[in-house]
Coordinates of N, CA and C in Angstrom, one line a residue:
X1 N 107.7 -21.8 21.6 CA 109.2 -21.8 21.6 C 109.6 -23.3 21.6
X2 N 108.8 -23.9 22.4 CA 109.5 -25.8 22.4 C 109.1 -26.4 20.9
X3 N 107.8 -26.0 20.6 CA 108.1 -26.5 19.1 C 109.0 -26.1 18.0
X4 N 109.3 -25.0 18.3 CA 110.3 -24.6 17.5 C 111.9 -24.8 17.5
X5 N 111.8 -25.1 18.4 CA 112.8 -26.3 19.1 C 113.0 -27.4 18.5
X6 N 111.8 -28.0 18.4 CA 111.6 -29.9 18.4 C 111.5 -29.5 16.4
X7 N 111.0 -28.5 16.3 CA 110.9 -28.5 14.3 C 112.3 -28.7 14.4
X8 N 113.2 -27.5 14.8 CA 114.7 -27.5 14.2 C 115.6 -28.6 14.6
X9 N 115.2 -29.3 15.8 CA 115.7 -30.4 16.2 C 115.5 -31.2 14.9
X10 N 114.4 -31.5 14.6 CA 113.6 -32.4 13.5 C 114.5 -32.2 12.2
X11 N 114.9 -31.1 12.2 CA 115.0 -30.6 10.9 C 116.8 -30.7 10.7
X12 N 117.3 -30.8 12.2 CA 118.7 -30.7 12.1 C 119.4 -32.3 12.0
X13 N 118.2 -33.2 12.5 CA 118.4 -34.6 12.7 C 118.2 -35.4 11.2
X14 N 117.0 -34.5 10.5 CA 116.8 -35.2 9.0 C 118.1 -35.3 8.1
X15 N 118.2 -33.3 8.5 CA 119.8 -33.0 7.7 C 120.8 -34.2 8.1
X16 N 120.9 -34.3 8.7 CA 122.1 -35.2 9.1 C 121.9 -36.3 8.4
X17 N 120.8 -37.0 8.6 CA 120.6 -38.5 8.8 C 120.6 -38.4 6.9
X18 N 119.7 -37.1 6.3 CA 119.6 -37.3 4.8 C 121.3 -37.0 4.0
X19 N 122.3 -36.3 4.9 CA 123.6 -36.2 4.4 C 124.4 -37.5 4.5
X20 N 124.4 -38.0 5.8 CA 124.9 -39.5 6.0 C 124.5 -40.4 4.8
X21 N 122.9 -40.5 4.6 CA 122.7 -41.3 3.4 C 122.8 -41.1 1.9
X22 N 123.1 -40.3 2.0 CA 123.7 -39.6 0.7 C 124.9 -39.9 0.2
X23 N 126.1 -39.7 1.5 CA 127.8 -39.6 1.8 C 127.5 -41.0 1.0
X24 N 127.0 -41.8 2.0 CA 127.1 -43.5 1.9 C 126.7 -43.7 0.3
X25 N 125.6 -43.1 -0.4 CA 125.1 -43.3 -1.5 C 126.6 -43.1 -2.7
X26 N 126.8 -41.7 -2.3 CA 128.3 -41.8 -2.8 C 129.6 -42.5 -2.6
X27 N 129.6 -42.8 -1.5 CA 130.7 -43.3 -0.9 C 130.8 -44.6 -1.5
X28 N 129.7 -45.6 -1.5 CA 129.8 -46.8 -1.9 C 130.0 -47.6 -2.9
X29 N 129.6 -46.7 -4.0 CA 130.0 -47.0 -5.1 C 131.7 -46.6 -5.5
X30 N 132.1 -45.6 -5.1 CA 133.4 -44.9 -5.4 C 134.5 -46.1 -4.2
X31 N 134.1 -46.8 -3.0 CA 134.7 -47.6 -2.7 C 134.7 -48.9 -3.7
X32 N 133.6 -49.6 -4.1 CA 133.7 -50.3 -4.8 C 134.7 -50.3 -6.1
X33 N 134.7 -49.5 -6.7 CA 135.7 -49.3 -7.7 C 137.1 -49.2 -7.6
X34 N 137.5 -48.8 -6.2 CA 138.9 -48.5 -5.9 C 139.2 -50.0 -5.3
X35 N 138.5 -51.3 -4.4 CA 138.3 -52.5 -4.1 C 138.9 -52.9 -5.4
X36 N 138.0 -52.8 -6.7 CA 138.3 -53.6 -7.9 C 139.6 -52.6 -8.5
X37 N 140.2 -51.8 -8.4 CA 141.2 -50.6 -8.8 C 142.4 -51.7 -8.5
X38 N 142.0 -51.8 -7.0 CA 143.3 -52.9 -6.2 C 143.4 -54.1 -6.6
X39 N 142.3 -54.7 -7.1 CA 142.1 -56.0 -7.3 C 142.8 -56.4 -8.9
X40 N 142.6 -55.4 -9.9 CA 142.7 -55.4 -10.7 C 144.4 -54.7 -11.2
X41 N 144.9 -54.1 -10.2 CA 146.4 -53.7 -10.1 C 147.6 -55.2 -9.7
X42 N 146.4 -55.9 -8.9 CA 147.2 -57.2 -8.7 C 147.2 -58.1 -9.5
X43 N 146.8 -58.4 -10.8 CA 146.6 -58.8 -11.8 C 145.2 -59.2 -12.2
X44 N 144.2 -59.0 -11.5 CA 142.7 -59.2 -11.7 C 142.7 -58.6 -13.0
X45 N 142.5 -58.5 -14.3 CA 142.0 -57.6 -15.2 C 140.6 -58.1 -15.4
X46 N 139.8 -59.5 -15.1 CA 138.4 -59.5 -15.5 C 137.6 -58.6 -14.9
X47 N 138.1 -57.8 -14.6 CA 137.3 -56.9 -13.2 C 136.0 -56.1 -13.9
X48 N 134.3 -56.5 -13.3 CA 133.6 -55.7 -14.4 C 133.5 -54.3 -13.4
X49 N 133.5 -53.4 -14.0 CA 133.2 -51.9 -13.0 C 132.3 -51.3 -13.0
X50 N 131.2 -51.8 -13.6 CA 130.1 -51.6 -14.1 C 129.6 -51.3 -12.7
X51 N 128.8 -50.0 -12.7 CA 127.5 -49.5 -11.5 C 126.7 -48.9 -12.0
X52 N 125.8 -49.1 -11.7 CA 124.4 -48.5 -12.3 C 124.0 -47.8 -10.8
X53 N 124.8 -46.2 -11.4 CA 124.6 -45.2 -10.5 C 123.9 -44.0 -11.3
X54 N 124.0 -44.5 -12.6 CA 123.4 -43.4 -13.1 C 123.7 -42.2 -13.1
X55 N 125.4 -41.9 -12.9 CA 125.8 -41.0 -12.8 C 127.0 -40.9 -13.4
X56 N 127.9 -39.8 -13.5 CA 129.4 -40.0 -13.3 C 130.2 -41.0 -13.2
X57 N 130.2 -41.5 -11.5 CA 130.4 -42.5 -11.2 C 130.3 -44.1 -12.2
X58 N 128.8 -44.1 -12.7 CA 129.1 -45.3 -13.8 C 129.4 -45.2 -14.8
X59 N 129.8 -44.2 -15.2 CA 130.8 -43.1 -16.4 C 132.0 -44.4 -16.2
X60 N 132.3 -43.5 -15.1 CA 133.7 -44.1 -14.5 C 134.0 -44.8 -14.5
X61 N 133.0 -45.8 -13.9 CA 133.0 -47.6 -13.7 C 133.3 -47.8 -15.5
X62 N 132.8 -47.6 -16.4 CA 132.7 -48.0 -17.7 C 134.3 -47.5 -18.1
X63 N 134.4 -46.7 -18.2 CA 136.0 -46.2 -18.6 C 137.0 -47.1 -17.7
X64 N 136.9 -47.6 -16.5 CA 137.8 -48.6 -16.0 C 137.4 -49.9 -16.7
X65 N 136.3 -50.3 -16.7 CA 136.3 -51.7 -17.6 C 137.1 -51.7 -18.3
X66 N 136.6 -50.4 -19.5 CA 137.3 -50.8 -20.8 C 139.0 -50.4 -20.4
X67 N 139.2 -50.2 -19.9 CA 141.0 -50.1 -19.4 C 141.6 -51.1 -18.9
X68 N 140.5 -52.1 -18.6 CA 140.7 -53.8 -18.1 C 141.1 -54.3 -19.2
X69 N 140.0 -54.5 -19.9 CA 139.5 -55.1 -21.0 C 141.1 -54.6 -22.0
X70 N 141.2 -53.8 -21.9 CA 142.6 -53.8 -23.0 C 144.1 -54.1 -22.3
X71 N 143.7 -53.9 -21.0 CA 145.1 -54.4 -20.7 C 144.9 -56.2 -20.7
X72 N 143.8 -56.3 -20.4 CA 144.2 -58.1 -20.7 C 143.9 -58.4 -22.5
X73 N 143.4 -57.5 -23.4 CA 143.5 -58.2 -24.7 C 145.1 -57.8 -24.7
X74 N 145.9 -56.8 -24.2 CA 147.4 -56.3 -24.2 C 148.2 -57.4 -23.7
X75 N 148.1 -58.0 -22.5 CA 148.3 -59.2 -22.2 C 148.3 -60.3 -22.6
X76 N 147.2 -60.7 -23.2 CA 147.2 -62.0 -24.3 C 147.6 -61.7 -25.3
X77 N 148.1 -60.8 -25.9 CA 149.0 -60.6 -27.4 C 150.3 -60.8 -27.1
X78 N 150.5 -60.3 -25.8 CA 151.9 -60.0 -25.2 C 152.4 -61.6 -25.2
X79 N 151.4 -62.8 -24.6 CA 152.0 -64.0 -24.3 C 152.1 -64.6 -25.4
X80 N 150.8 -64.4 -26.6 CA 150.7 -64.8 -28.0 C 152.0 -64.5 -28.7
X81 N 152.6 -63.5 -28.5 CA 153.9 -62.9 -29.1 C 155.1 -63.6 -28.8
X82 N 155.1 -63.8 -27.4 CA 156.3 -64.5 -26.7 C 156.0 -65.9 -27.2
X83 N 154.8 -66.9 -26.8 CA 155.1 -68.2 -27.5 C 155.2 -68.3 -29.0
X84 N 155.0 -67.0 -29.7 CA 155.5 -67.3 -31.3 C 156.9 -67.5 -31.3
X85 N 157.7 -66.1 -30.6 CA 158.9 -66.1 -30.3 C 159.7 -67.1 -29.8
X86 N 159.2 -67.8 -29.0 CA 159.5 -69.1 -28.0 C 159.9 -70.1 -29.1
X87 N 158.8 -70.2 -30.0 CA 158.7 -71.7 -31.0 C 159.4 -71.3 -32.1
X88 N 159.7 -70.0 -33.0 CA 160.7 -69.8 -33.6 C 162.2 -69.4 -33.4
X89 N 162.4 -69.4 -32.3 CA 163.5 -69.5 -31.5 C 164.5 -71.1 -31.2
X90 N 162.9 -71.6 -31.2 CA 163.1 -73.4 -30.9 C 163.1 -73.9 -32.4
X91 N 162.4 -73.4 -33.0 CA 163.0 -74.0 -34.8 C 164.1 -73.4 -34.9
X92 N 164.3 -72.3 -35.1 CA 165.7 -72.1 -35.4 C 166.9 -72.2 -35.1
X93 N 167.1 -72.6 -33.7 CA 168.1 -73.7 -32.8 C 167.8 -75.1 -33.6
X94 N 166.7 -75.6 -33.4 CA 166.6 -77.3 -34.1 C 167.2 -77.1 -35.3
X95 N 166.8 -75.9 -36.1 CA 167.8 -76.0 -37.6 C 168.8 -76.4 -37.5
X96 N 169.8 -75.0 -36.9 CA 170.8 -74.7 -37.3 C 171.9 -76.2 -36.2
X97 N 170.9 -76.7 -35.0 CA 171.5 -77.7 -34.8 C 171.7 -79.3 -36.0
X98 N 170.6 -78.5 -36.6 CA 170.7 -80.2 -38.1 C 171.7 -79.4 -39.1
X99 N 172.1 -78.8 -39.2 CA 172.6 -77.9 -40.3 C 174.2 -78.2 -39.9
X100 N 174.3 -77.9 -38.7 CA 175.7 -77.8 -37.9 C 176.0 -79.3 -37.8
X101 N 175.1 -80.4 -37.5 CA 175.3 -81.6 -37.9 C 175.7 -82.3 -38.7
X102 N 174.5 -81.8 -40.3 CA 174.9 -82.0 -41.4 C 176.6 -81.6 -42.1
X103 N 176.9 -80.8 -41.2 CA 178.4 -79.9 -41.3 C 179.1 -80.6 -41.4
X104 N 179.0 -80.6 -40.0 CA 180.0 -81.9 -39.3 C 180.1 -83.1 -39.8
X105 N 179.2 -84.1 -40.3 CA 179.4 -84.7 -41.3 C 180.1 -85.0 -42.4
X106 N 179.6 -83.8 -42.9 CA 180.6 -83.5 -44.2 C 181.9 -83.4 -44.2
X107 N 182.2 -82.6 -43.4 CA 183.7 -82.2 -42.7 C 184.4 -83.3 -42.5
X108 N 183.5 -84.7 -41.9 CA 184.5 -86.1 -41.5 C 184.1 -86.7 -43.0
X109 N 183.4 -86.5 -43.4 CA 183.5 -87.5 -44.7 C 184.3 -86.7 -45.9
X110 N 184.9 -85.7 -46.0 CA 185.8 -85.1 -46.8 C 187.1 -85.4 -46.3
X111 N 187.4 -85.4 -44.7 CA 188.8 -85.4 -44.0 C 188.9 -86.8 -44.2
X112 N 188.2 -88.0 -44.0 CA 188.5 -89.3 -44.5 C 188.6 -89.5 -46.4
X113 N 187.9 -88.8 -46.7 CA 188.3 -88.7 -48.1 C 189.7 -88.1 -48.7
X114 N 190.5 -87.1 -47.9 CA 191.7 -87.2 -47.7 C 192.8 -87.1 -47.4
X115 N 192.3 -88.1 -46.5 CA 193.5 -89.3 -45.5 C 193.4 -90.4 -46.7
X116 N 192.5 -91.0 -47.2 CA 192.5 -91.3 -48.5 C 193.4 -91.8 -49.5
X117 N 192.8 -90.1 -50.0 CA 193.9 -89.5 -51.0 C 194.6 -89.3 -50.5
X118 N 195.1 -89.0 -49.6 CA 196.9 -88.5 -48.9 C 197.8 -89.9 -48.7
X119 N 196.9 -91.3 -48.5 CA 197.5 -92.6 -48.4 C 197.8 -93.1 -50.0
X120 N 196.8 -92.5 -50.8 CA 197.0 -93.1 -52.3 C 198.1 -92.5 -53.0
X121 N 198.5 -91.1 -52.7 CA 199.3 -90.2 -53.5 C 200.8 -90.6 -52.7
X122 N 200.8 -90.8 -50.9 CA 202.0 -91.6 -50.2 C 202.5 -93.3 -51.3
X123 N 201.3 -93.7 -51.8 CA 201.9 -95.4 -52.4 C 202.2 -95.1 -53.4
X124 N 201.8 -94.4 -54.5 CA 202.1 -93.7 -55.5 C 203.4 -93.2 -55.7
X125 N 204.0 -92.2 -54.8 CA 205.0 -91.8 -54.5 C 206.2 -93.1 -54.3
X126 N 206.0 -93.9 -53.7 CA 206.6 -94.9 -52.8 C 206.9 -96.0 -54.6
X127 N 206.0 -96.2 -54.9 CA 206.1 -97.0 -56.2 C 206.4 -96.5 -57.0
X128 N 206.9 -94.8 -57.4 CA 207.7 -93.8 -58.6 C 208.9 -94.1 -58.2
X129 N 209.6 -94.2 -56.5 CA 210.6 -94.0 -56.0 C 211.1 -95.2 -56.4
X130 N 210.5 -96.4 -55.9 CA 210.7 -97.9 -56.0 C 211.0 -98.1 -57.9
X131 N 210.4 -97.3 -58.6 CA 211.0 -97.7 -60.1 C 211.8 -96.7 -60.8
X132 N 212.0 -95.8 -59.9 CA 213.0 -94.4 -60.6 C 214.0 -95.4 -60.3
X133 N 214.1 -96.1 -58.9 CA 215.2 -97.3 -58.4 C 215.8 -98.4 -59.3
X134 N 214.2 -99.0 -60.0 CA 214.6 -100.1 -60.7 C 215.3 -99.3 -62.3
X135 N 214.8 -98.0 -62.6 CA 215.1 -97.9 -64.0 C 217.0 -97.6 -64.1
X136 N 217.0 -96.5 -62.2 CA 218.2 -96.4 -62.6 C 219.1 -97.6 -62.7
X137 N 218.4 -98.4 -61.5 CA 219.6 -99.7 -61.5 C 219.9 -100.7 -63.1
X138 N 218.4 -100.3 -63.7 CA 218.3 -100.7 -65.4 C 219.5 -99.6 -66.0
X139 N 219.7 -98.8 -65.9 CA 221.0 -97.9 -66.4 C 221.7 -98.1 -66.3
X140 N 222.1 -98.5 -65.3 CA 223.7 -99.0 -64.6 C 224.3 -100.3 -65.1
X141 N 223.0 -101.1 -65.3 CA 223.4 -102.5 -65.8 C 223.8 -102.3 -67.4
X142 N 223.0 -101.3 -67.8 CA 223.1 -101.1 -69.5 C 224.6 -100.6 -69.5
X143 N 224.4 -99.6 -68.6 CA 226.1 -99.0 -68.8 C 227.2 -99.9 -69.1
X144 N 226.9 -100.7 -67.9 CA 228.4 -101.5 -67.4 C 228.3 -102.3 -68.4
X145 N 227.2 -103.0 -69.5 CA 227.1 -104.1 -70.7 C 227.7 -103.3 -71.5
X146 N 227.2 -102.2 -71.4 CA 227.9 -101.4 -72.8 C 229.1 -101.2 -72.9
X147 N 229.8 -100.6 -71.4 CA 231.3 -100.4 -71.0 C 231.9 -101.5 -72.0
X148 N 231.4 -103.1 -71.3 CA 232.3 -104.2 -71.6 C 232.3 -104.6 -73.0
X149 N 231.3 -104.1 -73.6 CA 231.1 -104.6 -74.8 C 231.5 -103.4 -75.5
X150 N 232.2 -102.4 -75.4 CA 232.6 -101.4 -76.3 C 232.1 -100.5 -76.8
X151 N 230.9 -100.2 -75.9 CA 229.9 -99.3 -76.4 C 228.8 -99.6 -77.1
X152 N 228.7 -100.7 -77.5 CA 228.0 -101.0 -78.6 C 227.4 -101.9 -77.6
X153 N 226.2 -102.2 -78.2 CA 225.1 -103.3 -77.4 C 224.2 -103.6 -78.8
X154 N 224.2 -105.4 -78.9 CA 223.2 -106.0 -79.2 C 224.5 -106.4 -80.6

């Protein structure tokens, strides 16, 4: 009866001790992965998840790599995209700032081109007026010769 005792004792203590190391055999890999799950939610994506458990488990680990692995090739297109965006954004301001320049330029070198013309067509004016003056006053004098002389001139 006492050894029968001390076997099941034996036998209830193995169980345990061979379930404990088992739990742990499982357990430790499936913590390790969730460690790198967190690590890699914080922005870690180099994360390798690789286990060589030879089971499921490194199934698993592999299928999270590769879920790293693309969210950081996702990530570096994402930033590759934005600094294209960035620098074509930045040429096309630099254009349209030379463009808007060149504008403006033009805009003052036409508006002085007619202030110009608007001063030359003012003197012009001013020296039609000044000889409409002189021709009339040339009429008046012809008149009054002609008056005195009887209509007749020369």
């Amino acid at each position: 009866n006492f050894t029968y005792y001390n076997i099941l004792g034996f036998l209830v203590a193995f169980i345990f001790l061979f379930g404990v190391a088992m739990g742990k055999n499982f357990s430790n890999p499936i913590e390790e992965i969730l460690k790198k799950a967190e690590d890699t939610n914080k922005g870690n994506l180099k994360n390798d998840f690789n286990l060589k458990t030879k089971d499921e488990i490194e199934e698993l680990g592999k299928v999270f790599s590769k879920i790293a692995r693309d969210f950081q090739k996702t990530k570096e297109e994402i930033e590759t995209l934005k600094k294209t965006a960035e620098i074509k954004f930045k040429t096309k301001t630099l254009l349209s700032e030379q463009i808007i320049r060149a504008l403006e330029e033009k805009i003052k070198n036409r508006t002085s081109d007619l202030e110009k013309a608007s001063k030359d067509l003012e003197a012009l004016q001013n020296k039609s007026i000044a000889k409409d003056k002189w021709s009339n006053g040339l009429k008046n004098r012809i008149s009054k010769l002609s008056s005195k002389k009887g209509g007749k001139i020369g």
